[in-house]
Structures are given as C-alpha cells and as structure tokens.
Amino acid sequence: MSKPASTPSDPLREVEHAVLPVCDPATDQVVGEVPCQGPADVADAVDRAASAQPDWARRPTMERAEIVSEVGRRLREDDRALSRLITAEQGKPLGESEAEIAYAASFFEVAAAEIGAIVPEEIVMTGKRATIEYRPMGVTAAITPWNFPLAMLAKKAAAALATGCGQIVKPAEQTPLTAIRFAEIAASAGVPDGIIQILTGDPDPLGDAILRDPRVRRFSFTGSTEVGRLLMSRAARQPLPVSLELGGHAPLLVFDDADLDRAIEVTMAAKFRNAGQTCIAPNRILLQSGIHDRYVEALSRRAAALTSGRGVDGVDLGPLIDDAAVAKVETHVGDAEEHGGDIVLGGGRRSLPGLADRFPEPTIILGADPRMLCWREETFGPVCPIRRFETAEEGIRLANDSSYGLAAYVVCGSASQGARIAQSLEYGIVGVNDGLPAVAQVPFGGVKHSGFGREGGRLGLHEYLVPTTISRVD
Ligand code: ADP
C-alpha cells in the first residue's frame, strides 16, 4: 500500500491522528507532515499484511523477483525528486542522497538476483531422505533510523519482498517522508497492496504494539544500542526473532607503509559522509608513528576545506540532524579536551547566515585515549579522534578495545599484512584500503554490542526464511 496505514474511523482515534511536522534540519522549515498513528493502526496494518502475504508468497519466485528488481529500477528513475526529498528531511548533500538511492536500489537488484539461488535441498540417508525447504516467515516488521532514510529501509524491504514476506515499517520520526514515498514507488512497481506499509507516529507505542502482535514473525531494527536492547527485551515476550544493526565505533588503522593519499581518501569517504552520522564512520583513527605527522597534516588540510551548508547548495557537509546531536558532539569534544586531547582543527560550530545552528566544524583531536567519551561512545559527527601506535600488536589491541564491533578499516601497503590484520579485528566488516566496504552483495552486520543478524547478499535473504525439514522414510 502506498499511504500510511489507515485513516481515523472513530473519535477516540482522532487524537492519535494529529499530524506531526517534518522539518529540514538545515533551516527548521516544515517540509511535510505525517499522521500520528497508534496501536490500533498497527493492528489494521498487520491485518492487511496478513491477508495479502500468502498470495504474495505463492507467486512464482521469478515473478516476485521481477517486481523486486522493478522497485530498484523505479528508485533509480525517481532519483531527482527522491534525492531532494531525502536532503529536505535529512539534510545530507544532494550528491550523497543520490548515492544513497543507488545504494538502496542495489539491494533490490541483488535480492532479485539471489532469491533464485535459494532452492530446496535434499539430504539422502540410509532408509530415508529429507527435503529442506526455505519458506517465507510471513508478516515482518522493521524500525529504521534517520541517517539513511531510504537505504536502511531498502535493506530490510528488499529481503522481505524477495522472500515473499510482508513488512510493516516504522521509519524514524525525523525522516518519514522518504519511507512514505518509497512505499508509493514499491506499489507502482507492482508490490501488492498491504505488503509494504509505513506507520508514523510516537515510536514507543507503535514499536510496542508491533512487538506484541503474534502475527508479526520477525523484527528487524537499525538504530542505537540502547533502543535495540529495549526492543529486544520486548520481542522476547513472544519470543520473536530479531535482527539488530546497532551502534558502531569503527577503528581506522593506518600503517607506516600505507599510501598516504589512499589513507586520506579512505578517511574522507568513511568519516565525513553524512557529516559523520553513520554507524560505520571511523571513531578512532590509529596511526603508526612513522606516518602520524604526515597523515595529520594532510587530513587537516582536506578536512578544513570541507564546506558546510544546505544539502541542496553543493556543499560537502550538511547539518547534523538535531540540536541533541550537536550537543553530543560538543560534549565529546569538550571531554576530550579536559582529558588532555589536543584539538588541532575545528572544535566549534560554523555559523551560517539564515541557517539553523547545527554545523559543527570538522574537528581533529590528537592524543585520544580510552578515558575519553569519544573513545567509548559513537560521536555521530565530523570529529576525528587520533591516537599513535608503534607495533601492529598494539594497533590491533587498541582497535579491539571497544564494546562495539560493526566496521573497521585498515590502510597499509602490503596485501598480506592487510589480510592478517583484518583477521585479528573483532568486527563484522573490515575494509582494507577500502573506505566503502558496505555493498549490497555482501552480508553486513556486527558483533558484540553492534548487534547480530546480517543484511545484504544471499545471507540477508535467509533472515526472512524458515528452513523447514520434511523427512520421509523410503
Ligand atoms: P538515534 O539515536 O540514531 O536516533 P534511535 O535508536 O533512537 O537512534 O532511533 C532509531 C529508530 O528507533 C527510530 O525509528 C526511532 O523512532 C525508533 N525508536 C526510538 N525509541 C523507540 C522506542 N522506545 N520504541 C520503538 N522505536 C523506537
């Protein structure tokens, strides 16, 4: 279906259907509004999904795959309008919104290609044989964050659609318009009514109602570790299987023999995308002594040249999503300074006439250490804490000194050293000389407090399938 799940039908529910404004974080201008839905709407949405899903699942796999791939095509076709919408409600530069659309579309293309490879398996034993079928889980639900309003939804919806599931999605309150537009595009590509539905409103009651509904068979969440813990405990009431893609605290290790230009390119791509608001952004930059000074000089030059402003104005850095995000960045920078960190670039805000005050300067902190907040918690801003190390063993120990385990980066001159270091890192995804390791073809997800479950590639589809064994005596 293409619209938020339902319309008010009785006076008691009208309170819930007050509208919620959606604002441009760069200007605070209202760019749209969405209904404030509640538990009754969740029940309606699950009803509709539960009646539509069996037919969707019965469609021949290749017919479904054709529709899934058409969703990807239409996302790419709608690129101009959709990128403006993402930038309007999220703030990121237009070019990054376009890249996000291409990334999102690739999940549909990969899911459509991979689903055909998942076929029943036959295990032959003495006197009997078993068939293992992969069946769609049924109605599924997702809660998505604001930093990649389209891509984080696409990862979940592509797998749900390709496997024959339905999905109820609650997008972040900051960025619901992209999700609503996505559902319209999916409907135009041939996704049947009820199979993808968007619910908007107060997250807590919506999430609670979703997780209580026994017809929901899987829950997928991308967001903070704190909220992930809460939702997992609520899912445990059924219990309901969950996938959690939570926070990250990526280390970026640069070794003496690294190509300096490559190291800077990897850093710029991984750190400053979305003004640092990504769960795979490097939060601890670990530099071997021999390259430390040259790297800091080169990074300072490049980071200082980054421009800030409205995403539609051709800038490098958009605003942070809200005032709390800016306050967190400033707390981390202040705390690092108190603990002896040396701020060699930035540390303040850029004041831009006519715009909201949400543009922290690109910031470099030398002498970062484990006592600092920025060493332990995600900063989610354009801040680069840097620390020096001597030996590879020390670098690896510092890199693994985190309760998170989502992404890590290594930049070095030798492929065999890169592979060896990567094997020692306790992270779900490691980029070696690669600042953008997360692509739709490969599984993405974390270890430790970064969560569990995988999205992308064939493994991502298995999250939405139940292996069912049918055993027969010969
Ligand atoms: P962030 O700190 O990046 O905003 P959150 O974990 O708070 O990350 O938000 C990610 C998603 O989780 C958003 O869609 C948000 O609305 C949702 N969310 C936050 N709190 C709750 C909650 N109590 N119940 C259900 N969903 C929630």
Short mmCIF file of C-alpha atoms and ligand atoms in Angstrom, two decimals:
data_model
loop_
_atom_site.label_atom_id
_atom_site.label_comp_id
_atom_site.label_asym_id
_atom_site.label_seq_id
_atom_site.Cartn_x
_atom_site.Cartn_y
_atom_site.Cartn_z
CA MET A 1 0.00 0.00 0.00
CA SER A 2 1.16 3.46 -0.71
CA LYS A 3 -0.05 5.57 2.20
CA PRO A 4 0.35 5.45 5.97
CA ALA A 5 -1.69 2.52 7.13
CA SER A 6 -5.17 3.81 7.84
CA THR A 7 -7.45 6.75 8.37
CA PRO A 8 -9.23 7.56 11.64
CA SER A 9 -12.53 5.80 11.99
CA ASP A 10 -13.69 6.80 15.47
CA PRO A 11 -13.31 9.87 17.69
CA LEU A 12 -11.05 8.13 20.20
CA ARG A 13 -8.52 7.52 17.47
CA GLU A 14 -8.62 11.06 16.17
CA VAL A 15 -6.26 12.18 18.91
CA GLU A 16 -3.74 9.76 17.54
CA HIS A 17 -4.18 11.19 14.08
CA ALA A 18 -2.96 14.62 14.87
CA VAL A 19 -0.30 15.39 12.30
CA LEU A 20 3.40 15.54 13.03
CA PRO A 21 5.52 18.08 11.19
CA VAL A 22 8.70 17.06 9.43
CA CYS A 23 11.39 19.75 9.37
CA ASP A 24 14.50 20.46 7.31
CA PRO A 25 17.36 20.28 9.84
CA ALA A 26 19.28 22.93 7.93
CA THR A 27 16.57 25.57 8.17
CA ASP A 28 13.90 24.30 10.58
CA GLN A 29 11.36 24.86 7.80
CA VAL A 30 8.45 22.44 7.75
CA VAL A 31 8.80 20.26 4.65
CA GLY A 32 5.87 17.94 5.24
CA GLU A 33 3.63 16.31 7.78
CA VAL A 34 2.61 12.77 8.62
CA PRO A 35 -0.17 11.25 10.71
CA CYS A 36 0.48 10.37 14.32
CA GLN A 37 -0.67 6.79 14.30
CA GLY A 38 -1.06 4.42 17.22
CA PRO A 39 -1.57 0.80 18.27
CA ALA A 40 -4.95 0.48 16.51
CA ASP A 41 -3.25 1.39 13.24
CA VAL A 42 -0.62 -1.25 13.88
CA ALA A 43 -3.38 -3.83 14.25
CA ASP A 44 -5.02 -2.65 10.99
CA ALA A 45 -1.71 -2.73 9.15
CA VAL A 46 -0.90 -6.23 10.37
CA ASP A 47 -4.42 -7.36 9.36
CA ARG A 48 -3.88 -6.10 5.87
CA ALA A 49 -0.39 -7.55 5.60
CA ALA A 50 -1.55 -10.90 6.97
CA SER A 51 -4.30 -11.13 4.33
CA ALA A 52 -2.05 -10.09 1.45
CA GLN A 53 1.10 -12.04 2.29
CA PRO A 54 0.06 -15.65 1.49
CA ASP A 55 -0.76 -14.71 -2.14
CA TRP A 56 2.48 -12.79 -2.44
CA ALA A 57 4.39 -15.80 -1.14
CA ARG A 58 2.62 -18.13 -3.59
CA ARG A 59 3.68 -16.13 -6.63
CA PRO A 60 6.37 -17.86 -8.67
CA THR A 61 9.77 -16.78 -7.37
CA MET A 62 10.82 -15.29 -10.68
CA GLU A 63 7.65 -13.22 -10.94
CA ARG A 64 8.31 -11.76 -7.48
CA ALA A 65 11.95 -11.22 -8.37
CA GLU A 66 10.91 -9.24 -11.46
CA ILE A 67 8.80 -6.92 -9.26
CA VAL A 68 11.61 -6.58 -6.71
CA SER A 69 14.02 -5.63 -9.43
CA GLU A 70 11.46 -3.18 -10.84
CA VAL A 71 11.38 -1.46 -7.42
CA GLY A 72 15.14 -0.90 -7.79
CA ARG A 73 14.70 0.44 -11.33
CA ARG A 74 11.98 2.86 -10.25
CA LEU A 75 14.02 4.13 -7.33
CA ARG A 76 16.80 4.97 -9.78
CA GLU A 77 14.30 6.58 -12.18
CA ASP A 78 12.85 8.73 -9.41
CA ASP A 79 16.34 9.82 -8.39
CA ARG A 80 15.82 13.56 -8.94
CA ALA A 81 12.72 14.01 -6.81
CA LEU A 82 13.68 11.40 -4.25
CA SER A 83 17.14 12.84 -3.63
CA ARG A 84 15.60 16.24 -2.96
CA LEU A 85 13.18 14.69 -0.51
CA ILE A 86 15.96 12.87 1.36
CA THR A 87 18.01 16.05 1.55
CA ALA A 88 15.00 18.11 2.63
CA GLU A 89 14.21 15.97 5.66
CA GLN A 90 17.65 14.57 6.46
CA GLY A 91 19.98 17.39 5.49
CA LYS A 92 22.73 15.49 3.66
CA PRO A 93 24.28 16.89 0.46
CA LEU A 94 22.28 16.14 -2.68
CA GLY A 95 25.10 14.04 -4.16
CA GLU A 96 25.04 11.83 -1.08
CA SER A 97 21.27 11.46 -1.36
CA GLU A 98 21.75 10.34 -4.97
CA ALA A 99 24.41 7.86 -3.85
CA GLU A 100 22.04 6.60 -1.16
CA ILE A 101 19.35 5.96 -3.78
CA ALA A 102 21.78 3.98 -5.94
CA TYR A 103 22.86 2.02 -2.87
CA ALA A 104 19.23 1.36 -1.88
CA ALA A 105 18.33 0.28 -5.43
CA SER A 106 21.21 -2.18 -5.46
CA PHE A 107 19.63 -4.10 -2.54
CA PHE A 108 16.57 -4.77 -4.68
CA GLU A 109 18.71 -5.80 -7.63
CA VAL A 110 20.84 -8.13 -5.53
CA ALA A 111 17.83 -9.62 -3.72
CA ALA A 112 16.10 -10.26 -7.05
CA ALA A 113 19.20 -11.98 -8.40
CA GLU A 114 19.94 -14.06 -5.29
CA ILE A 115 16.48 -15.34 -4.48
CA GLY A 116 16.54 -17.72 -7.46
CA ALA A 117 19.60 -19.44 -5.99
CA ILE A 118 17.79 -20.39 -2.79
CA VAL A 119 16.20 -23.72 -3.65
CA PRO A 120 15.09 -26.74 -1.62
CA GLU A 121 17.85 -29.15 -0.63
CA GLU A 122 17.58 -32.93 -0.42
CA ILE A 123 19.54 -34.93 2.16
CA VAL A 124 19.62 -38.67 1.45
CA MET A 125 20.20 -41.01 4.41
CA THR A 126 20.01 -44.79 4.79
CA GLY A 127 16.35 -45.71 4.54
CA LYS A 128 15.05 -42.16 4.40
CA ARG A 129 15.51 -38.78 2.88
CA ALA A 130 14.73 -35.23 3.95
CA THR A 131 13.86 -32.15 1.98
CA ILE A 132 14.76 -28.76 3.41
CA GLU A 133 12.52 -26.03 2.12
CA TYR A 134 13.06 -22.33 2.72
CA ARG A 135 9.70 -20.76 3.48
CA PRO A 136 8.90 -17.07 3.94
CA MET A 137 8.43 -16.11 7.57
CA GLY A 138 5.21 -14.22 6.85
CA VAL A 139 4.46 -10.74 8.15
CA THR A 140 7.61 -8.99 9.34
CA ALA A 141 8.28 -5.59 10.87
CA ALA A 142 11.10 -3.08 10.76
CA ILE A 143 12.09 0.06 12.61
CA THR A 144 14.58 2.23 10.74
CA PRO A 145 16.79 5.23 11.58
CA TRP A 146 17.08 8.71 10.10
CA ASN A 147 20.70 8.69 8.90
CA PHE A 148 19.97 6.71 5.71
CA PRO A 149 16.19 7.01 5.49
CA LEU A 150 15.96 5.11 2.22
CA ALA A 151 18.88 2.68 2.33
CA MET A 152 18.24 1.28 5.81
CA LEU A 153 14.64 0.61 4.82
CA ALA A 154 15.69 -0.82 1.45
CA LYS A 155 17.99 -3.39 3.08
CA LYS A 156 15.07 -4.78 5.02
CA ALA A 157 12.27 -4.37 2.49
CA ALA A 158 14.27 -5.87 -0.40
CA ALA A 159 14.89 -9.07 1.56
CA ALA A 160 11.30 -9.21 2.83
CA LEU A 161 9.84 -8.74 -0.65
CA ALA A 162 12.16 -11.16 -2.43
CA THR A 163 11.46 -13.93 0.07
CA GLY A 164 7.67 -13.49 -0.12
CA CYS A 165 7.19 -11.76 3.22
CA GLY A 166 5.18 -8.64 4.02
CA GLN A 167 6.67 -5.79 6.05
CA ILE A 168 5.31 -3.10 8.35
CA VAL A 169 7.88 -0.31 8.63
CA LYS A 170 8.15 2.39 11.25
CA PRO A 171 10.65 4.95 9.97
CA ALA A 172 12.37 7.48 12.21
CA GLU A 173 10.20 10.43 13.17
CA GLN A 174 12.76 12.84 11.65
CA THR A 175 12.60 11.22 8.18
CA PRO A 176 9.24 9.56 7.48
CA LEU A 177 8.58 11.24 4.11
CA THR A 178 11.20 9.19 2.26
CA ALA A 179 9.66 5.98 3.62
CA ILE A 180 6.18 7.02 2.50
CA ARG A 181 7.50 7.86 -0.95
CA PHE A 182 9.31 4.52 -1.05
CA ALA A 183 6.02 2.69 -0.39
CA GLU A 184 4.41 4.58 -3.28
CA ILE A 185 7.26 3.62 -5.59
CA ALA A 186 7.03 -0.02 -4.48
CA ALA A 187 3.29 -0.01 -5.20
CA SER A 188 3.89 1.48 -8.66
CA ALA A 189 6.38 -1.31 -9.37
CA GLY A 190 3.72 -3.94 -8.69
CA VAL A 191 4.13 -4.73 -4.98
CA PRO A 192 0.58 -5.68 -3.92
CA ASP A 193 -1.49 -3.61 -1.55
CA GLY A 194 -0.75 -4.39 2.12
CA ILE A 195 2.67 -5.97 1.54
CA ILE A 196 4.69 -2.86 2.41
CA GLN A 197 3.11 -0.44 4.87
CA ILE A 198 4.52 2.58 6.62
CA LEU A 199 3.43 3.61 10.09
CA THR A 200 4.29 7.02 11.50
CA GLY A 201 3.91 8.45 14.98
CA ASP A 202 5.22 8.14 18.51
CA PRO A 203 7.85 5.36 18.33
CA ASP A 204 7.29 3.81 21.74
CA PRO A 205 3.59 2.81 21.49
CA LEU A 206 3.98 1.89 17.81
CA GLY A 207 7.01 -0.29 18.50
CA ASP A 208 5.36 -1.88 21.49
CA ALA A 209 2.21 -2.76 19.52
CA ILE A 210 4.27 -4.18 16.65
CA LEU A 211 6.24 -6.40 19.02
CA ARG A 212 3.11 -7.62 20.82
CA ASP A 213 1.30 -8.72 17.68
CA PRO A 214 1.62 -12.52 17.38
CA ARG A 215 1.12 -12.34 13.61
CA VAL A 216 4.46 -10.50 13.25
CA ARG A 217 7.07 -13.22 12.74
CA ARG A 218 10.36 -11.32 12.51
CA PHE A 219 11.56 -7.93 13.64
CA SER A 220 14.48 -6.06 12.15
CA PHE A 221 15.88 -2.93 13.76
CA THR A 222 18.59 -0.46 12.84
CA GLY A 223 19.34 2.19 15.43
CA SER A 224 21.05 2.79 18.74
CA THR A 225 22.24 0.00 21.03
CA GLU A 226 20.11 1.40 23.84
CA VAL A 227 16.85 1.25 21.89
CA GLY A 228 17.88 -2.09 20.38
CA ARG A 229 18.20 -3.57 23.88
CA LEU A 230 14.75 -2.28 24.83
CA LEU A 231 13.12 -3.62 21.67
CA MET A 232 14.86 -6.98 22.01
CA SER A 233 13.52 -7.33 25.54
CA ARG A 234 10.04 -6.51 24.25
CA ALA A 235 10.42 -9.00 21.40
CA ALA A 236 11.38 -11.62 24.00
CA ARG A 237 7.80 -11.54 25.33
CA GLN A 238 6.59 -13.63 22.36
CA PRO A 239 9.50 -14.57 21.69
CA LEU A 240 10.00 -13.04 18.25
CA PRO A 241 13.21 -13.45 16.22
CA VAL A 242 15.09 -10.18 15.86
CA SER A 243 17.95 -8.77 13.80
CA LEU A 244 19.68 -5.79 15.34
CA GLU A 245 22.03 -3.48 13.50
CA LEU A 246 23.13 -1.23 16.33
CA GLY A 247 25.80 1.31 17.03
CA GLY A 248 29.39 1.10 15.90
CA HIS A 249 32.73 2.54 16.88
CA ALA A 250 34.98 1.85 13.94
CA PRO A 251 38.74 1.94 14.30
CA LEU A 252 40.78 3.02 11.28
CA LEU A 253 44.34 1.70 11.40
CA VAL A 254 46.93 3.36 9.18
CA PHE A 255 50.32 1.64 8.94
CA ASP A 256 53.68 3.22 8.15
CA ASP A 257 53.85 1.66 4.69
CA ALA A 258 50.39 2.93 3.66
CA ASP A 259 49.99 5.12 0.62
CA LEU A 260 49.22 8.49 2.25
CA ASP A 261 46.78 9.61 -0.46
CA ARG A 262 44.90 6.34 -0.15
CA ALA A 263 44.75 6.70 3.63
CA ILE A 264 43.30 10.19 3.31
CA GLU A 265 40.77 9.10 0.66
CA VAL A 266 39.60 6.22 2.86
CA THR A 267 39.25 8.58 5.82
CA MET A 268 37.38 11.26 3.89
CA ALA A 269 34.93 8.72 2.44
CA ALA A 270 34.33 6.84 5.66
CA LYS A 271 34.42 9.69 8.17
CA PHE A 272 32.79 12.73 6.62
CA ARG A 273 29.95 11.10 4.67
CA ASN A 274 26.68 12.32 6.14
CA ALA A 275 28.71 14.72 8.34
CA GLY A 276 29.94 11.71 10.31
CA GLN A 277 26.45 10.42 11.08
CA THR A 278 26.99 6.82 10.02
CA CYS A 279 27.34 3.74 12.19
CA ILE A 280 30.41 2.67 10.22
CA ALA A 281 32.24 6.02 10.49
CA PRO A 282 35.76 5.75 11.95
CA ASN A 283 35.61 6.97 15.55
CA ARG A 284 39.17 6.06 16.49
CA ILE A 285 41.91 6.80 13.97
CA LEU A 286 45.01 4.82 14.94
CA LEU A 287 48.21 5.92 13.23
CA GLN A 288 51.51 4.12 13.28
CA SER A 289 54.23 6.51 14.43
CA GLY A 290 56.06 6.79 11.12
CA ILE A 291 53.03 8.13 9.23
CA HIS A 292 51.37 10.03 12.09
CA ASP A 293 52.57 13.57 11.39
CA ARG A 294 52.24 13.40 7.60
CA TYR A 295 48.72 11.97 7.89
CA VAL A 296 47.61 14.60 10.43
CA GLU A 297 48.90 17.38 8.21
CA ALA A 298 47.23 16.04 5.09
CA LEU A 299 43.94 15.24 6.84
CA SER A 300 43.84 18.69 8.47
CA ARG A 301 44.24 20.32 5.07
CA ARG A 302 41.48 18.26 3.46
CA ALA A 303 39.07 18.45 6.42
CA ALA A 304 39.49 22.23 6.78
CA ALA A 305 38.49 22.65 3.12
CA LEU A 306 35.14 20.89 3.59
CA THR A 307 32.25 23.29 3.10
CA SER A 308 29.05 23.32 5.18
CA GLY A 309 25.52 24.42 4.39
CA ARG A 310 22.21 23.27 2.97
CA GLY A 311 22.50 19.96 1.19
CA VAL A 312 20.95 21.44 -1.96
CA ASP A 313 23.68 24.08 -2.23
CA GLY A 314 26.55 21.87 -3.40
CA VAL A 315 28.29 21.65 0.00
CA ASP A 316 30.34 18.81 1.49
CA LEU A 317 28.69 18.72 4.92
CA GLY A 318 25.02 19.20 5.72
CA PRO A 319 23.66 19.96 9.19
CA LEU A 320 23.51 17.42 12.00
CA ILE A 321 20.03 16.00 12.40
CA ASP A 322 19.01 17.96 15.51
CA ASP A 323 20.22 20.02 18.47
CA ALA A 324 20.81 16.95 20.63
CA ALA A 325 23.21 15.62 18.00
CA VAL A 326 25.18 18.89 18.06
CA ALA A 327 25.22 18.90 21.87
CA LYS A 328 26.62 15.34 21.87
CA VAL A 329 29.44 16.31 19.52
CA GLU A 330 30.30 19.28 21.69
CA THR A 331 30.23 17.20 24.86
CA HIS A 332 32.64 14.73 23.29
CA VAL A 333 35.00 17.44 22.09
CA GLY A 334 34.91 19.22 25.48
CA ASP A 335 35.52 15.96 27.32
CA ALA A 336 38.46 15.08 25.06
CA GLU A 337 40.00 18.48 25.76
CA GLU A 338 39.56 18.01 29.52
CA HIS A 339 41.34 14.69 29.26
CA GLY A 340 44.36 16.22 27.56
CA GLY A 341 43.33 15.89 23.90
CA ASP A 342 44.90 18.42 21.54
CA ILE A 343 42.30 19.98 19.21
CA VAL A 344 44.36 20.79 16.10
CA LEU A 345 41.40 21.57 13.86
CA GLY A 346 37.89 22.86 14.50
CA GLY A 347 36.21 22.19 17.81
CA GLY A 348 33.47 24.79 17.36
CA ARG A 349 30.45 25.44 15.15
CA ARG A 350 30.19 27.17 11.82
CA SER A 351 27.71 29.96 11.97
CA LEU A 352 25.93 30.20 8.62
CA PRO A 353 23.60 33.15 7.98
CA GLY A 354 19.96 32.19 7.71
CA LEU A 355 20.56 28.58 8.69
CA ALA A 356 20.00 26.60 11.88
CA ASP A 357 22.96 26.38 14.25
CA ARG A 358 23.73 22.71 13.57
CA PHE A 359 27.01 22.76 11.70
CA PRO A 360 29.93 21.57 13.85
CA GLU A 361 33.32 22.24 12.31
CA PRO A 362 35.34 19.32 11.01
CA THR A 363 37.41 18.54 14.08
CA ILE A 364 40.67 16.68 14.69
CA ILE A 365 41.71 15.63 18.20
CA LEU A 366 45.23 14.32 18.79
CA GLY A 367 46.19 12.16 21.76
CA ALA A 368 42.83 10.41 22.01
CA ASP A 369 42.76 7.82 24.76
CA PRO A 370 40.43 5.31 26.40
CA ARG A 371 39.39 7.69 29.20
CA MET A 372 37.64 9.92 26.69
CA LEU A 373 33.93 9.67 25.84
CA CYS A 374 34.81 9.83 22.16
CA TRP A 375 36.84 6.65 22.57
CA ARG A 376 33.89 4.72 24.01
CA GLU A 377 30.71 6.21 22.53
CA GLU A 378 29.64 6.99 18.99
CA THR A 379 30.10 10.72 18.37
CA PHE A 380 27.97 10.79 15.18
CA GLY A 381 29.59 13.98 13.92
CA PRO A 382 32.58 15.21 11.88
CA VAL A 383 35.11 14.53 14.65
CA CYS A 384 38.35 12.57 14.19
CA PRO A 385 39.97 11.35 17.43
CA ILE A 386 43.53 10.26 16.60
CA ARG A 387 45.99 8.14 18.54
CA ARG A 388 49.51 7.00 17.78
CA PHE A 389 50.69 3.37 18.00
CA GLU A 390 54.04 1.67 17.47
CA THR A 391 53.61 -2.04 16.69
CA ALA A 392 50.90 -3.93 14.80
CA GLU A 393 50.03 -5.81 18.01
CA GLU A 394 49.46 -2.53 19.85
CA GLY A 395 47.35 -1.21 16.95
CA ILE A 396 45.19 -4.34 16.95
CA ARG A 397 44.75 -4.22 20.73
CA LEU A 398 43.63 -0.57 20.57
CA ALA A 399 41.33 -1.31 17.62
CA ASN A 400 39.62 -4.14 19.50
CA ASP A 401 39.26 -2.03 22.66
CA SER A 402 35.56 -1.41 22.15
CA SER A 403 32.25 -2.88 23.21
CA TYR A 404 31.15 -2.37 19.59
CA GLY A 405 32.08 -4.49 16.61
CA LEU A 406 30.47 -3.26 13.39
CA ALA A 407 33.08 -1.94 10.92
CA ALA A 408 36.84 -1.46 10.96
CA TYR A 409 39.30 -0.11 8.40
CA VAL A 410 42.93 -0.90 7.69
CA VAL A 411 45.19 1.06 5.35
CA CYS A 412 48.56 -0.49 4.63
CA GLY A 413 50.98 -1.15 1.80
CA SER A 414 51.01 -4.94 1.79
CA ALA A 415 48.06 -7.12 0.88
CA SER A 416 49.23 -9.96 3.11
CA GLN A 417 49.63 -7.64 6.10
CA GLY A 418 46.16 -6.20 5.38
CA ALA A 419 44.66 -9.69 5.39
CA ARG A 420 46.48 -10.65 8.58
CA ILE A 421 45.40 -7.52 10.44
CA ALA A 422 41.81 -7.89 9.17
CA GLN A 423 41.68 -11.42 10.59
CA SER A 424 42.62 -10.12 14.04
CA LEU A 425 39.90 -7.49 14.18
CA GLU A 426 36.70 -8.32 16.06
CA TYR A 427 34.35 -6.59 13.64
CA GLY A 428 31.59 -7.73 11.28
CA ILE A 429 33.01 -5.90 8.28
CA VAL A 430 36.59 -4.81 7.61
CA GLY A 431 37.66 -2.50 4.78
CA VAL A 432 41.29 -2.98 3.74
CA ASN A 433 42.36 0.08 1.75
CA ASP A 434 38.60 0.49 1.22
CA GLY A 435 36.55 3.33 2.74
CA LEU A 436 33.22 1.99 1.47
CA PRO A 437 33.17 -1.74 2.27
CA ALA A 438 29.38 -1.99 2.73
CA VAL A 439 27.77 -3.03 -0.57
CA ALA A 440 24.53 -4.90 -1.25
CA GLN A 441 26.26 -8.07 -2.45
CA VAL A 442 27.86 -8.88 0.91
CA PRO A 443 26.49 -9.53 4.39
CA PHE A 444 26.57 -6.51 6.66
CA GLY A 445 26.18 -6.58 10.43
CA GLY A 446 28.10 -6.57 13.66
CA VAL A 447 29.37 -8.48 16.65
CA LYS A 448 29.38 -7.56 20.37
CA HIS A 449 27.12 -4.58 21.17
CA SER A 450 26.76 -3.75 17.48
CA GLY A 451 24.09 -6.43 17.29
CA PHE A 452 23.51 -9.53 15.22
CA GLY A 453 21.85 -10.68 12.04
CA ARG A 454 23.03 -9.84 8.55
CA GLU A 455 21.65 -7.72 5.74
CA GLY A 456 22.73 -7.90 2.10
CA GLY A 457 23.75 -10.75 -0.15
CA ARG A 458 22.20 -14.21 0.00
CA LEU A 459 22.65 -14.43 3.77
CA GLY A 460 20.47 -11.36 4.18
CA LEU A 461 17.61 -13.20 2.47
CA HIS A 462 17.92 -16.15 4.83
CA GLU A 463 16.98 -13.85 7.71
CA TYR A 464 13.45 -13.84 6.28
CA LEU A 465 13.23 -17.57 5.53
CA VAL A 466 12.41 -20.52 7.79
CA PRO A 467 14.29 -23.70 6.91
CA THR A 468 11.63 -26.38 7.15
CA THR A 469 12.60 -30.06 7.14
CA ILE A 470 10.30 -32.66 5.63
CA SER A 471 11.59 -36.13 6.37
CA ARG A 472 10.35 -39.25 4.51
CA VAL A 473 11.03 -42.92 5.14
CA ASP A 474 11.73 -44.69 1.83
P1 ADP B 1 19.16 7.54 17.03
O1 ADP B 1 19.77 7.76 18.36
O2 ADP B 1 20.14 7.38 15.94
O3 ADP B 1 18.02 8.45 16.70
P2 ADP B 1 17.34 5.54 17.87
O4 ADP B 1 17.71 4.17 18.27
O5 ADP B 1 16.83 6.48 18.91
O6 ADP B 1 18.58 6.09 17.09
O7 ADP B 1 16.25 5.51 16.72
C1 ADP B 1 16.20 4.54 15.69
C2 ADP B 1 14.76 4.19 15.43
O8 ADP B 1 14.22 3.65 16.63
C3 ADP B 1 13.87 5.35 15.04
O9 ADP B 1 12.93 4.90 14.10
C4 ADP B 1 13.18 5.69 16.33
O10 ADP B 1 11.91 6.30 16.14
C5 ADP B 1 12.99 4.30 16.92
N1 ADP B 1 12.77 4.29 18.37
C6 ADP B 1 13.37 5.06 19.32
N2 ADP B 1 12.87 4.74 20.55
C7 ADP B 1 11.96 3.76 20.36
C8 ADP B 1 11.09 3.01 21.22
N3 ADP B 1 11.06 3.22 22.53
N4 ADP B 1 10.27 2.09 20.66
C9 ADP B 1 10.29 1.87 19.35
N5 ADP B 1 11.07 2.53 18.47
C10 ADP B 1 11.90 3.46 18.97
#
